[in-house]
PDB file of C-alpha atoms in Angstrom:
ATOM      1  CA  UNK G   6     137.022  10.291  64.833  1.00 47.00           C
ATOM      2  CA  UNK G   7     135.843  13.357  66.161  1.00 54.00           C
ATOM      3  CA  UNK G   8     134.521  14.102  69.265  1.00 65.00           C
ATOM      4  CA  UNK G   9     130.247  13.543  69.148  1.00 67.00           C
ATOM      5  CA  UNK G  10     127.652  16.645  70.265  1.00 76.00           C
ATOM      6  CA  UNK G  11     127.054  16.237  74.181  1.00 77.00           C
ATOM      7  CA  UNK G  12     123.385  16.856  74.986  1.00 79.00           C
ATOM      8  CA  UNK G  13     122.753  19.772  76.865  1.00 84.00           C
ATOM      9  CA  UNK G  14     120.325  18.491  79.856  1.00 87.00           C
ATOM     10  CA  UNK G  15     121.110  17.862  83.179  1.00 88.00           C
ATOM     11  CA  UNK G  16     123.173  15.124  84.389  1.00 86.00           C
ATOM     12  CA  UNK G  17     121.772  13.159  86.343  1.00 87.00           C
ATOM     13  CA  UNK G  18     125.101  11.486  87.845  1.00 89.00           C
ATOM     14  CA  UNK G  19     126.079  13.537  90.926  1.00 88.00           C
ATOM     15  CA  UNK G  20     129.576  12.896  90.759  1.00 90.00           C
ATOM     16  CA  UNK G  21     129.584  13.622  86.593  1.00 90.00           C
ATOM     17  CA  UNK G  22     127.783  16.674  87.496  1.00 89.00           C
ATOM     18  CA  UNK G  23     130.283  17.868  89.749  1.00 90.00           C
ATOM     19  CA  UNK G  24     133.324  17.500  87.238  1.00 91.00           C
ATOM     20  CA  UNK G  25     131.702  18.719  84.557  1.00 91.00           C
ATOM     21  CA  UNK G  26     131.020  21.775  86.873  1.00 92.00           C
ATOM     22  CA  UNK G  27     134.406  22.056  88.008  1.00 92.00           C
ATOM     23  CA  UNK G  28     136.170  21.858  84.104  1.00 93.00           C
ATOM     24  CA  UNK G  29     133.455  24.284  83.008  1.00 93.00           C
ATOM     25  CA  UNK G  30     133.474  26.503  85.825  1.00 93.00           C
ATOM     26  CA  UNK G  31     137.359  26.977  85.551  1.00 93.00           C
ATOM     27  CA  UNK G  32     137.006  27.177  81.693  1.00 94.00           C
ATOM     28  CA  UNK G  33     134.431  29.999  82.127  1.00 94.00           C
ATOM     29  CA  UNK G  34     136.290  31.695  84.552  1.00 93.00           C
ATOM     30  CA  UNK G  35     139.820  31.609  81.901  1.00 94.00           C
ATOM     31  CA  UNK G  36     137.702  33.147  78.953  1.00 94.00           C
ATOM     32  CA  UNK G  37     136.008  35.754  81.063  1.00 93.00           C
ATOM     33  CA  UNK G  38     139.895  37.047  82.378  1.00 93.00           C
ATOM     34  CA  UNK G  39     140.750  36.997  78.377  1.00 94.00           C
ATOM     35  CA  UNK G  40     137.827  38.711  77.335  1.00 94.00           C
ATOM     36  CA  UNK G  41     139.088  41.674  79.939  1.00 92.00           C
ATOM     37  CA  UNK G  42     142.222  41.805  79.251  1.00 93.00           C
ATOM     38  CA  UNK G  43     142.443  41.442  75.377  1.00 94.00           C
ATOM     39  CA  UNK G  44     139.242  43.934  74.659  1.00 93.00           C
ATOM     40  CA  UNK G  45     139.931  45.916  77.820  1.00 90.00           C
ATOM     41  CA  UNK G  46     136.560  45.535  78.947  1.00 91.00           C
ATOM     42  CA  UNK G  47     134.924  45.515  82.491  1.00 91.00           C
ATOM     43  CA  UNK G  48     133.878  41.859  83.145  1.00 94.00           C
ATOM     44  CA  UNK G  49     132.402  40.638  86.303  1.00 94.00           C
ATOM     45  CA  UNK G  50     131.028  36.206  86.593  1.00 94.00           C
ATOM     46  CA  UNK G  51     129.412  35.706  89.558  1.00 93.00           C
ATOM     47  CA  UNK G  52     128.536  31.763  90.216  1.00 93.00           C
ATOM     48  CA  UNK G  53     126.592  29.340  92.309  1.00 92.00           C
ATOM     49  CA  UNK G  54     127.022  25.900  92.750  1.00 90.00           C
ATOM     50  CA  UNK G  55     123.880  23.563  93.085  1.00 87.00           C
ATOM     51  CA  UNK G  56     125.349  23.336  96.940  1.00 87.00           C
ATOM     52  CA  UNK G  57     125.240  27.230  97.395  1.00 88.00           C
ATOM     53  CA  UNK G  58     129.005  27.849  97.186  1.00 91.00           C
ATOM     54  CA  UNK G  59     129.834  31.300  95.682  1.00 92.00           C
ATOM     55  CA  UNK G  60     132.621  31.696  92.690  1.00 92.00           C
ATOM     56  CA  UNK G  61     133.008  34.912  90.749  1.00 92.00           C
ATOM     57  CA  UNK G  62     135.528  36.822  89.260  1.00 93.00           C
ATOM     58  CA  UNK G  63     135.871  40.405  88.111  1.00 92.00           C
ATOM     59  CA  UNK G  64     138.538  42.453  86.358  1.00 90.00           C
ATOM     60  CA  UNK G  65     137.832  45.662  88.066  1.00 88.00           C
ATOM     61  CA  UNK G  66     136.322  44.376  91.524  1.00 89.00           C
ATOM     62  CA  UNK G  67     133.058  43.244  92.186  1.00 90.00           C
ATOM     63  CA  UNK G  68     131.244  45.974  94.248  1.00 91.00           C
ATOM     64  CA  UNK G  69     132.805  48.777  91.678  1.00 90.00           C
ATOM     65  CA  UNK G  70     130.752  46.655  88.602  1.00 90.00           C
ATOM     66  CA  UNK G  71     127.599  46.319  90.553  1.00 90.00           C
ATOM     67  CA  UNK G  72     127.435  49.817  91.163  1.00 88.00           C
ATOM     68  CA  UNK G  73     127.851  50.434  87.636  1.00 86.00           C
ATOM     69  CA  UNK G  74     125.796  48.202  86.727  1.00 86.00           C
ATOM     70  CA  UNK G  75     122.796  49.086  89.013  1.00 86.00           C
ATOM     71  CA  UNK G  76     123.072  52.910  87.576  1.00 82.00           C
ATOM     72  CA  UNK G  77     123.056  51.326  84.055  1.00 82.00           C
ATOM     73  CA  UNK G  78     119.971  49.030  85.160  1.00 78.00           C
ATOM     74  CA  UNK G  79     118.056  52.441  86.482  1.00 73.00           C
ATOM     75  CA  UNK G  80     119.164  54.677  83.416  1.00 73.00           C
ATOM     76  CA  UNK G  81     117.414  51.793  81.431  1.00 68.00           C
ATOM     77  CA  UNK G  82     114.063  51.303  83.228  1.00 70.00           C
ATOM     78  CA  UNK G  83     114.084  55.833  83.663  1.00 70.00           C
ATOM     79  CA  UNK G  84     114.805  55.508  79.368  1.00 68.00           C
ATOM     80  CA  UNK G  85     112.311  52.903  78.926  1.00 69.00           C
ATOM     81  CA  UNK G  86     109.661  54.680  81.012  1.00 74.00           C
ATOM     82  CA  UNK G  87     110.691  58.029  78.987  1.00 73.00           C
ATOM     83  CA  UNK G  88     110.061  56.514  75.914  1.00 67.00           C
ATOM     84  CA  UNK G  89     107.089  55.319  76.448  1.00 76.00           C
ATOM     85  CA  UNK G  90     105.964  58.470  77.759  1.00 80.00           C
ATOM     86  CA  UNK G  91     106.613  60.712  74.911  1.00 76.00           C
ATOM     87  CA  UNK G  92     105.279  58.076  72.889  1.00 76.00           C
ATOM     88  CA  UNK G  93     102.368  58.329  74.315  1.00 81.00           C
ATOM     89  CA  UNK G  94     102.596  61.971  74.659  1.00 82.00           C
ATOM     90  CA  UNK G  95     103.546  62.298  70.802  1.00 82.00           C
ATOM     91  CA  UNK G  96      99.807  60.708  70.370  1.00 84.00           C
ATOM     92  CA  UNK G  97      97.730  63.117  72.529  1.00 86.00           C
ATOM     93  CA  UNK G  98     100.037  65.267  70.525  1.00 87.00           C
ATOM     94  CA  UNK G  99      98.908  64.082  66.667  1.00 86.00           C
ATOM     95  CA  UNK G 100      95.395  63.484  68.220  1.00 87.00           C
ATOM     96  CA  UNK G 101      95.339  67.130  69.436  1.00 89.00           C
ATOM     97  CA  UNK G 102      96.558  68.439  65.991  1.00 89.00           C
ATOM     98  CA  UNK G 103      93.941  66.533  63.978  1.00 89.00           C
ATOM     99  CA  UNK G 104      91.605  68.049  66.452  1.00 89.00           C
ATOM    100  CA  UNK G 105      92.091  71.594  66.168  1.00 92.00           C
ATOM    101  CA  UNK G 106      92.373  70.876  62.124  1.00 89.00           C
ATOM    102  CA  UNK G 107      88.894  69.934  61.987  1.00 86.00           C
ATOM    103  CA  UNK G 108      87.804  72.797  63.809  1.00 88.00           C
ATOM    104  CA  UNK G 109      89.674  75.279  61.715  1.00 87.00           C
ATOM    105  CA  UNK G 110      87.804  74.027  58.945  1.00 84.00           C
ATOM    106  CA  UNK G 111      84.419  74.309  60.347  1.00 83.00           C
ATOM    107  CA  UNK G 112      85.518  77.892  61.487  1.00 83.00           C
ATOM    108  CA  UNK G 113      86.199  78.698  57.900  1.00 82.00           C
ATOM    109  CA  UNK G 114      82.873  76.929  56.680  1.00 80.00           C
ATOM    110  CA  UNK G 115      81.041  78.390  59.373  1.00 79.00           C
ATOM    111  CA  UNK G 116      82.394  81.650  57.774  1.00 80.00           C
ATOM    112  CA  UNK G 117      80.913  80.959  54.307  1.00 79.00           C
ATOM    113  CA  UNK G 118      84.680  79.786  52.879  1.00 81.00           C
ATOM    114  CA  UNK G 119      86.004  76.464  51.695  1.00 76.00           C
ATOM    115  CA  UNK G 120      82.689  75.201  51.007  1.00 81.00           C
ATOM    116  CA  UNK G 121      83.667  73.011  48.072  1.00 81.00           C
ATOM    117  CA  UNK G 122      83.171  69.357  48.175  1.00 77.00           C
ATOM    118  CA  UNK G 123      80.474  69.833  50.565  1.00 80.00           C
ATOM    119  CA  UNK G 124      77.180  67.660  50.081  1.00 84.00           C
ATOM    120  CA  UNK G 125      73.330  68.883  50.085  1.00 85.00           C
ATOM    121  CA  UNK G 126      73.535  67.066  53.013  1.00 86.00           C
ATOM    122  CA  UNK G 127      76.097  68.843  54.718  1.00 84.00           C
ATOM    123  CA  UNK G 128      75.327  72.167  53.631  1.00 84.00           C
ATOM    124  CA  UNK G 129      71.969  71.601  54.798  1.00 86.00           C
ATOM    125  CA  UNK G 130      73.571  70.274  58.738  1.00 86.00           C
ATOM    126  CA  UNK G 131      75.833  73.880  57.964  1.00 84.00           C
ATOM    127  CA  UNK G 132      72.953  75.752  57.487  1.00 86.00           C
ATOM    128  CA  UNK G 133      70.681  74.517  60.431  1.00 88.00           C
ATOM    129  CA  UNK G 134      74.242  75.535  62.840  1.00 85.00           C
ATOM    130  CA  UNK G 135      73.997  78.427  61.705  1.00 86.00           C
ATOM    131  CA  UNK G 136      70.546  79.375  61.994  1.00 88.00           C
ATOM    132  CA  UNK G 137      70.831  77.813  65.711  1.00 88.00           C
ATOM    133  CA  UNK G 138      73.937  79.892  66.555  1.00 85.00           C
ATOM    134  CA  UNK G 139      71.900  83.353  65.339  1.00 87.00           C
ATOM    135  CA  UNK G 140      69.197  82.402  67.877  1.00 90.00           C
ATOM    136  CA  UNK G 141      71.464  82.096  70.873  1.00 89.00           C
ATOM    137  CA  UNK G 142      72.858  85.003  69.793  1.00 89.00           C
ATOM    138  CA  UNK G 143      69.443  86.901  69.844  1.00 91.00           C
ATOM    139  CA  UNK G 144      68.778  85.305  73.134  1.00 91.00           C
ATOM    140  CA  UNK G 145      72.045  86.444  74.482  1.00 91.00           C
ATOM    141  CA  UNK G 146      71.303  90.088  73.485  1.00 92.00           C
ATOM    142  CA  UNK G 147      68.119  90.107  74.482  1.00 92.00           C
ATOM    143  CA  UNK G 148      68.559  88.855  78.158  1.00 92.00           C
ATOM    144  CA  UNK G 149      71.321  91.613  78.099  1.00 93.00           C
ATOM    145  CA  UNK G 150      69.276  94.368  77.037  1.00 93.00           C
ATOM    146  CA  UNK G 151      66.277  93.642  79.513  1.00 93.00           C
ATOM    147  CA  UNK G 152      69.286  93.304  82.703  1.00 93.00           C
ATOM    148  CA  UNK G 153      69.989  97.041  81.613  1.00 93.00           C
ATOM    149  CA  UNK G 154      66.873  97.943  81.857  1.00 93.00           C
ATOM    150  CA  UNK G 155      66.339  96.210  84.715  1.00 93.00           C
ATOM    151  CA  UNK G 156      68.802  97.974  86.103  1.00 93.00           C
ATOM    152  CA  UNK G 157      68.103 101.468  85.160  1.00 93.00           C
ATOM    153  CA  UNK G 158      64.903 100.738  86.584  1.00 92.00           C
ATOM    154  CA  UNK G 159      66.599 100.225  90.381  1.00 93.00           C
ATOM    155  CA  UNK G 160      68.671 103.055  89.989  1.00 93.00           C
ATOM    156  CA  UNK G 161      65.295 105.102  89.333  1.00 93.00           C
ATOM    157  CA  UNK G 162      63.681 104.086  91.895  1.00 92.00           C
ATOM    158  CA  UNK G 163      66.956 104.300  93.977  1.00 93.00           C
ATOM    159  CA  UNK G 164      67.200 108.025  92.864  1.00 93.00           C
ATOM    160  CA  UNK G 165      63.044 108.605  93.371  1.00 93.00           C
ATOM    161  CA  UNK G 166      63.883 107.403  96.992  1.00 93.00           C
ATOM    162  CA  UNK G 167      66.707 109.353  97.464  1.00 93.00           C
ATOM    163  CA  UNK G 168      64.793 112.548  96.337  1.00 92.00           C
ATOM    164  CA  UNK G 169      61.605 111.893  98.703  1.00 91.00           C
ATOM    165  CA  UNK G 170      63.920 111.593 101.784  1.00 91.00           C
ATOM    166  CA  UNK G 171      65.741 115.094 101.175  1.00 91.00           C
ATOM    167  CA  UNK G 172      62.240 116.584 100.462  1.00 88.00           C
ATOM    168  CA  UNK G 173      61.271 115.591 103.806  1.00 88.00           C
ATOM    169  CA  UNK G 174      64.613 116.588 105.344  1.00 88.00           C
ATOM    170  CA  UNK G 175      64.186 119.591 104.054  1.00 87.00           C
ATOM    171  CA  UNK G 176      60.523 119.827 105.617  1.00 85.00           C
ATOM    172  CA  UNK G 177      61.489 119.320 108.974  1.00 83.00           C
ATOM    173  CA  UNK G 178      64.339 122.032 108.771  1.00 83.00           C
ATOM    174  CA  UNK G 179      62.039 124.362 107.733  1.00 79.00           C
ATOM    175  CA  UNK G 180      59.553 122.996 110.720  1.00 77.00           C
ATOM    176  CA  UNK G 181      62.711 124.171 112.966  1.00 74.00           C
ATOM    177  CA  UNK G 182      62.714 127.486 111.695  1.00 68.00           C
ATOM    178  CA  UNK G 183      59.127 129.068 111.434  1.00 62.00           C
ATOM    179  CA  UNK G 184      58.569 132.161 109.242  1.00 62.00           C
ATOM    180  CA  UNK G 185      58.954 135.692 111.156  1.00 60.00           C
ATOM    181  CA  UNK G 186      57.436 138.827 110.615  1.00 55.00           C
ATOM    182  CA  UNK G 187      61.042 141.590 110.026  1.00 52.00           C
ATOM    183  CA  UNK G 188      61.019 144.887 110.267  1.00 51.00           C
ATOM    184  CA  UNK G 189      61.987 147.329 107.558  1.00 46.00           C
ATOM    185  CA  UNK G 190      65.034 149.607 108.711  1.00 50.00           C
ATOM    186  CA  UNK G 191      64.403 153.153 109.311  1.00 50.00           C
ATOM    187  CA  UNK G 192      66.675 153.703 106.280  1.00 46.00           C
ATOM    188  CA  UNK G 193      64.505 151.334 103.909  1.00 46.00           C
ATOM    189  CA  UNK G 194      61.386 153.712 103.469  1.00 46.00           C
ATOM    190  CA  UNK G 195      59.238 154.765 100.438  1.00 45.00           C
ATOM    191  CA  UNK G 196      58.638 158.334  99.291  1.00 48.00           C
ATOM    192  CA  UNK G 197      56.876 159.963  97.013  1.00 46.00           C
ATOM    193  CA  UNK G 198      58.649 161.407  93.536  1.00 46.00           C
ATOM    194  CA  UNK G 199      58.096 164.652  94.260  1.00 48.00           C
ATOM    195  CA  UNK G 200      59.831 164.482  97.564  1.00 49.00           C
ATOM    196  CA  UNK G 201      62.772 163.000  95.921  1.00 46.00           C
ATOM    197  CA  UNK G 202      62.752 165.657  93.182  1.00 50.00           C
ATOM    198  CA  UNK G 203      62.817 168.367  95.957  1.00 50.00           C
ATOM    199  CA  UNK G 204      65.832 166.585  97.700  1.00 49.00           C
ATOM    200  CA  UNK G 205      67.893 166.509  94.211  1.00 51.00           C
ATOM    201  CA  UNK G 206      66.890 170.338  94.088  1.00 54.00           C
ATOM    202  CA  UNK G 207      68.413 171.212  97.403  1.00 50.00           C
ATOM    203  CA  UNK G 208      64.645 172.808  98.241  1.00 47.00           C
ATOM    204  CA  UNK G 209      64.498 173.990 102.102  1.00 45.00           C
ATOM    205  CA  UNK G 210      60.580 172.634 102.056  1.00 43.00           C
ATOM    206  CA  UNK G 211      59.598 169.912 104.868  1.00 46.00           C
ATOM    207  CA  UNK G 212      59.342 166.180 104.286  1.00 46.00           C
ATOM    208  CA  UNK G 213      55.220 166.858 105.393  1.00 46.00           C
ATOM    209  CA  UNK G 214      55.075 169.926 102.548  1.00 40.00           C
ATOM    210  CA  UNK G 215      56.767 168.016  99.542  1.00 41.00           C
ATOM    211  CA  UNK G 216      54.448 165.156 100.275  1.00 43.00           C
ATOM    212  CA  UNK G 217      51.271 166.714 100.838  1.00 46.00           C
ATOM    213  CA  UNK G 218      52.085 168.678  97.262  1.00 46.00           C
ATOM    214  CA  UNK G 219      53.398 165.209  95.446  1.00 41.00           C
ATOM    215  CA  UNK G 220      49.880 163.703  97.022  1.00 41.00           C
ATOM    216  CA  UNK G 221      47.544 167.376  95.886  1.00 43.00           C
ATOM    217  CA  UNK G 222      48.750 166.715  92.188  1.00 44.00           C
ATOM    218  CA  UNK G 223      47.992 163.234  92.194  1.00 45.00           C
ATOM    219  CA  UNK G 224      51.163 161.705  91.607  1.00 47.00           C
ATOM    220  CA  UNK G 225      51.181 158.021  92.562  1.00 48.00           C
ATOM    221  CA  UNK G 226      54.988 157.477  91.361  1.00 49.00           C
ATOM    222  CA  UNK G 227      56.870 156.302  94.164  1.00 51.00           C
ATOM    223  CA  UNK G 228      60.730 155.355  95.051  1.00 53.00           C
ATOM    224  CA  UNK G 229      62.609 153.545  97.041  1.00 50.00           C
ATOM    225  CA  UNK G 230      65.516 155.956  98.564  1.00 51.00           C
ATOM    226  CA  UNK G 231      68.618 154.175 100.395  1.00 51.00           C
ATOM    227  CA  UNK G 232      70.108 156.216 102.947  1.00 53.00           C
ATOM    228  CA  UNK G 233      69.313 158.645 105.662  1.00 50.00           C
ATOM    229  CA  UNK G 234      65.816 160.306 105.832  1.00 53.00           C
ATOM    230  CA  UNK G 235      66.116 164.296 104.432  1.00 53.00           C
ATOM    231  CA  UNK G 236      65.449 165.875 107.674  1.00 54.00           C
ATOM    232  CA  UNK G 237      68.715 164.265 109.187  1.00 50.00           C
ATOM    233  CA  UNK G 238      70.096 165.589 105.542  1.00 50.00           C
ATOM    234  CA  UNK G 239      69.555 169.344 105.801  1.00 51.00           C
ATOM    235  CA  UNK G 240      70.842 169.166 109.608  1.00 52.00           C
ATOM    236  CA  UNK G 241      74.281 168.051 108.579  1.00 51.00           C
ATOM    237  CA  UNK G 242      73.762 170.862 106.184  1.00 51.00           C
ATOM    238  CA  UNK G 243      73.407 173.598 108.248  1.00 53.00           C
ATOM    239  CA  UNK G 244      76.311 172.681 110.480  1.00 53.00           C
ATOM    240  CA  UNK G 245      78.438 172.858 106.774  1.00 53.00           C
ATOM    241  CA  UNK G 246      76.842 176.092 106.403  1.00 56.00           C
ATOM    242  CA  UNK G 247      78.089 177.528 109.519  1.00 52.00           C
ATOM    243  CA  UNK G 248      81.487 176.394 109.111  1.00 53.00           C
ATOM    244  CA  UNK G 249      81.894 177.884 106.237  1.00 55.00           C
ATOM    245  CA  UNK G 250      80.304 180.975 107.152  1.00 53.00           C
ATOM    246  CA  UNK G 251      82.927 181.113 110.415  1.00 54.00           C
ATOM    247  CA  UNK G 252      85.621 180.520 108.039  1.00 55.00           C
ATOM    248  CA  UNK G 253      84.715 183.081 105.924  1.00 52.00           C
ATOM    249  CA  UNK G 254      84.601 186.000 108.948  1.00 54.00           C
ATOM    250  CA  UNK G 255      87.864 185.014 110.564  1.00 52.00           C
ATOM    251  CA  UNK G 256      89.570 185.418 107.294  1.00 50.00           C
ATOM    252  CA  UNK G 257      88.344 188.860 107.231  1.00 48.00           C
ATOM    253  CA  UNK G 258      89.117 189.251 111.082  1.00 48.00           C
ATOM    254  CA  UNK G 259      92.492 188.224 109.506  1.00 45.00           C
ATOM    255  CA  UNK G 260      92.605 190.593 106.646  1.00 47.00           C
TER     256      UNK G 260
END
């Protein structure tokens, strides 16, 4: 007869369950050393007894398996936490793409395409956005248009400002400087036509004679002569004269 199915529950003999620890212990121990050495795998047991005593074994020492197995235990939770990040991300993702397809198509509708399949309804809803957009757009322009002027306004007044206070500058400089009464230059003097006619003739009559004759016949014409008066004009004359007449006997003395 074969052996019958053992219930697995705790015995409540303390002596049993001592020799059933000690056969089972020892039995685990043996297939955990095969394992290792016929797969050539890293295997580590680590046991308790109900009284605290430690038992383990380990086919490549026990603090070298921890360690590994404490980096595997941290890859796993940093993976797990990974995953369910980019899950999560890969949702805000497909959310975010649905998102901006639906407002690619009311771009295009707003823009008079793709309008098939659309409802009264719905075209009606299209039509009211659009009539509400064109208003804010008015209003937009609008409040632009009157800050320009508003501006242009400052920068007139700025300007009419500006232009007062040079004007009265300008009024106290002159205050600084009253007008003054100057004096025409000997060589700055009017005379009569006929006296300048007489001049351009080389005549030997006076300044008083050529204008008492220009004044007899009436002439009013008068002119402005720059340079010196004709008085001082036939003196350096005469000197001329007598050079040349002095010139003209000592070449004979000469001769």
């Amino acid at each position: 007869m074969g052996r019958g199915k053992i219930e697995i529950k705790r015995i409540e003999n303390a002596n049993s369950r001592q020799v059933t620890f000690s056969k089972r212990r020892a039995g685990l121990l043996k297939k955990a050393q095969e394992l290792a050495i016929l797969c050539d795998a890293e295997v580590a047991v680590i046991i308790f007894s109900n009284t605290g005593k430690l038992f383990e074994f380990s086919s490549s020492g026990m603090k070298r398996t921890l360690s590994r197995y404490n980096k595997c235990l941290d890859f796993s939770e940093a993976a797990v936490a990974e995953y369910k990040t980019e899950k999560q991300d890969s949702k805000e993702v497909d959310g975010l793409k649905d998102e901006i397809a639906k407002l690619q198509m009311k771009q295009l509708r707003l823009l008079g395409k793709d309008l098939n399949g659309l409802s009264l309804k719905e075209l009606q809803l299209l039509e009211q956005d659009l009539n509400e957009g064109l208003l804010l757009v008015k209003e937009k322009k609008e409040k632009l248009l009157m800050e320009q002027l508003e501006q242009s306004r400052v920068q007139e007044q700025r300007a009419m400002l500006e232009n007062e206070t040079l004007r009265r500058q300008v009024e106290e400089l002159r205050g600084f400087f009253p007008p003054t009464e100057c004096s025409v230059p000997a060589y700055l003097e009017y005379y009569p036509l006929g006296r300048k006619n007489s001049l351009m003739n080389h005549s030997s009559a006076t300044p008083d004679v050529a204008s008492d004759g220009a004044v007899e016949k009436g002439d009013s014409d008068t002119t402005l002569h720059l340079g010196l008066p004709s008085n001082l004009y036939h003196k350096r004359k005469a000197p001329e004269r007598e050079t040349n007449s002095n010139d003209s006997r000592s070449q004979l003395g000469v001769l």
